[in-house]
Coordinates of C-alpha atoms in Angstrom, one line a residue:
M194 CA 0.0 0.2 0.5
K195 CA 3.0 2.2 0.5
K196 CA 4.4 1.9 -2.9
I197 CA 1.4 2.9 -4.1
S198 CA 0.9 5.9 -2.3
I199 CA 4.5 6.9 -2.8
Y200 CA 4.4 6.5 -7.1
S201 CA 1.3 8.7 -7.0
A202 CA 2.8 11.1 -5.2
I203 CA 6.3 11.3 -7.9
L204 CA 3.6 11.0 -10.4
V205 CA 1.4 13.8 -9.6
C206 CA 4.6 16.0 -8.8
A207 CA 6.0 15.4 -12.4
I208 CA 2.2 16.4 -14.0
V209 CA 2.6 19.5 -12.4
L210 CA 5.9 20.5 -13.1
L211 CA 5.6 19.0 -16.7
S212 CA 1.9 21.6 -17.2
S213 CA 3.4 24.1 -15.4
C214 CA 6.3 23.7 -18.8
N215 CA 4.0 23.3 -20.8
Q216 CA 2.0 27.1 -20.1
K217 CA 5.9 28.7 -20.3
D218 CA 6.2 27.2 -23.5
A219 CA 3.0 28.7 -25.1
K220 CA 3.4 32.3 -23.7
N221 CA 7.1 31.8 -25.3
D222 CA 5.1 30.9 -28.7
F223 CA 3.3 33.3 -28.6
A224 CA 6.1 36.3 -27.7
S225 CA 8.2 34.9 -30.5
S226 CA 5.4 34.9 -33.2
V227 CA 4.8 38.5 -32.3
S228 CA 8.1 39.3 -32.7
A229 CA 9.0 37.4 -35.8
Q230 CA 6.1 39.4 -37.2
D231 CA 7.0 42.6 -36.1
A232 CA 10.8 42.5 -36.7
P233 CA 11.5 45.8 -38.2
A234 CA 14.4 45.7 -41.1
Q235 CA 17.9 46.1 -39.7
E236 CA 18.1 49.5 -41.1
D237 CA 14.8 51.0 -40.0
I238 CA 16.5 49.8 -36.0
P239 CA 17.0 53.2 -34.6
E240 CA 20.7 53.1 -32.5
T241 CA 19.0 54.7 -28.8
T242 CA 15.9 55.2 -27.7
E243 CA 15.4 59.0 -26.9
S244 CA 13.4 58.9 -24.1
K245 CA 14.4 55.5 -22.3
P246 CA 17.4 56.5 -20.4
V247 CA 20.6 54.7 -21.8
A248 CA 23.3 54.1 -20.2
E249 CA 26.8 55.6 -21.0
D250 CA 27.9 54.8 -24.1
K251 CA 31.1 53.2 -23.5
P252 CA 33.3 51.8 -26.3
F253 CA 33.7 47.3 -26.4
T254 CA 37.1 46.6 -25.0
G255 CA 36.4 42.9 -25.4
V256 CA 35.6 42.9 -22.0
V257 CA 32.0 42.2 -21.5
D258 CA 29.7 42.9 -18.8
R259 CA 28.3 39.6 -19.1
D260 CA 29.3 36.0 -20.2
F261 CA 26.0 33.6 -20.5
T262 CA 28.1 31.1 -21.5
R263 CA 30.1 30.5 -18.7
M264 CA 26.1 30.4 -16.8
N265 CA 24.5 27.0 -16.7
S266 CA 21.7 27.0 -18.7
N267 CA 18.8 27.6 -16.1
M268 CA 20.9 30.8 -15.1
V269 CA 20.7 31.5 -19.0
Y270 CA 17.2 31.5 -19.2
A271 CA 17.0 32.9 -16.2
E272 CA 19.2 36.0 -17.2
V273 CA 17.0 36.9 -20.4
F274 CA 14.1 37.0 -19.1
N275 CA 15.1 39.4 -16.5
M276 CA 16.7 41.7 -19.8
M277 CA 12.5 41.2 -21.1
I278 CA 11.0 42.2 -18.4
D279 CA 13.7 45.2 -17.3
P280 CA 15.0 45.7 -20.5
E281 CA 15.7 49.1 -19.1
S282 CA 18.9 47.9 -17.0
Y283 CA 21.2 46.5 -19.2
V284 CA 20.7 48.9 -21.5
G285 CA 24.4 49.3 -23.0
K286 CA 26.1 46.2 -21.3
Y287 CA 28.1 43.9 -23.3
F288 CA 26.6 40.1 -23.8
K289 CA 28.3 36.9 -24.2
M290 CA 25.8 33.8 -25.4
K291 CA 25.1 30.9 -26.8
G292 CA 22.5 29.3 -28.3
K293 CA 20.8 28.1 -31.5
I294 CA 20.5 30.7 -34.3
K295 CA 16.8 31.7 -36.1
T296 CA 16.1 33.4 -39.2
F297 CA 13.0 35.2 -39.8
E298 CA 12.2 36.4 -43.0
D299 CA 9.2 38.4 -43.8
G300 CA 8.5 39.5 -47.4
A301 CA 8.4 43.6 -46.5
L302 CA 11.6 43.4 -44.8
S303 CA 14.8 44.3 -46.9
S304 CA 17.1 41.6 -45.2
P305 CA 16.2 38.6 -42.4
S306 CA 15.8 38.6 -38.7
Y307 CA 18.2 37.0 -36.8
A308 CA 18.0 35.6 -33.1
V309 CA 20.1 33.5 -30.8
I310 CA 17.4 31.0 -29.2
V311 CA 18.5 30.0 -25.3
S312 CA 17.0 26.9 -23.4
D313 CA 16.7 26.2 -20.2
A314 CA 18.6 22.3 -18.4
L315 CA 15.7 20.4 -19.9
A316 CA 15.2 22.3 -22.8
C317 CA 11.2 22.4 -22.3
C318 CA 11.6 26.2 -22.1
Q319 CA 13.2 28.1 -24.5
Q320 CA 13.3 32.1 -25.1
G321 CA 15.4 34.5 -27.8
I322 CA 17.1 38.3 -28.1
D323 CA 17.2 39.6 -31.2
F324 CA 20.6 40.3 -33.0
V325 CA 21.7 42.5 -35.5
Y326 CA 24.5 41.5 -38.1
D327 CA 25.2 41.4 -41.5
F328 CA 26.9 38.1 -42.4
N329 CA 27.7 39.0 -45.8
G330 CA 25.2 36.7 -47.1
N331 CA 26.3 33.4 -45.3
P332 CA 24.7 33.4 -42.3
P333 CA 25.0 29.8 -40.4
P334 CA 22.5 27.1 -40.9
E335 CA 19.4 27.2 -39.3
D336 CA 19.6 25.5 -35.5
S337 CA 23.2 25.1 -35.0
E338 CA 25.3 26.9 -32.3
I339 CA 27.0 30.0 -32.6
V340 CA 28.1 32.1 -29.9
V341 CA 26.8 35.9 -29.9
V342 CA 28.9 39.0 -28.5
G343 CA 27.0 42.5 -28.3
K344 CA 25.9 45.7 -27.1
F345 CA 22.1 45.3 -25.5
V346 CA 20.0 47.8 -27.3
L347 CA 16.8 49.0 -26.4
A348 CA 15.0 51.0 -29.0
E349 CA 11.3 52.8 -29.1
L350 CA 9.6 52.1 -32.7
N351 CA 6.8 54.3 -34.5
G352 CA 4.1 54.0 -32.2
G353 CA 5.6 54.3 -28.7
I354 CA 6.5 50.4 -28.9
S355 CA 9.5 49.1 -27.7
Y356 CA 12.0 46.7 -29.0
I357 CA 15.5 44.8 -27.6
Y358 CA 18.6 43.4 -29.8
L359 CA 21.7 42.8 -29.5
D360 CA 24.2 45.1 -32.4
A361 CA 26.6 42.0 -32.6
I362 CA 29.8 42.5 -33.2
T363 CA 30.8 38.7 -33.5
V364 CA 28.5 35.5 -33.5
D365 CA 30.8 32.8 -34.2
R366 CA 29.8 29.1 -34.8
A367 CA 29.8 27.0 -31.0

C-alpha cells in the first residue's frame, strides 16, 4: 500500500512540473511569433531610444559585462527572462551568449532578422533575443550553435513600441 501512495505522489509531482513548463512554452511561442512578425529591418532600427534612459555609450573594449557562456542553462534562461521584463537595466551592457540561431524572413523587410535562442536545463522552455549582424550573405545554418557578442539596445519604434536587440560585434559558430 505504501508503494502505491509513493508512486502516486511522484506521478502527481511530475505532472505538475511538466504542465507548468508547457504553459511557459505557450507564452514563449506567442512572444516569438509576435517578434518574428513585427521585427523591423536592420536599417529601420534606431541606435538608441530617446525616451528611455540610456546607459553610458561606452566603446567595446573586448570585455563583456555578462558572459552567459560561463553560466548554467537555468541561469541563462532566467537572465534572458529578466532582460525581457526590465530592459532598462541592461541598456548599453555587452553580453556574450551561446544558443541556436533562428532566422526570420519577411517579404516586407529588405533583410532577414536573426535571433539567438537559449533553453533551460530540460530544454522544454526557450527564449531568444534578436540580434543585428551583417553576415555578408553567408549566415550560419538554421538551428546551428552560435556565440554572439553584442551590446544590448532598447529602441522605440513608431507607435511607442519598445524593441530590444543585441547590436552584435561578433557571431561565431560554437
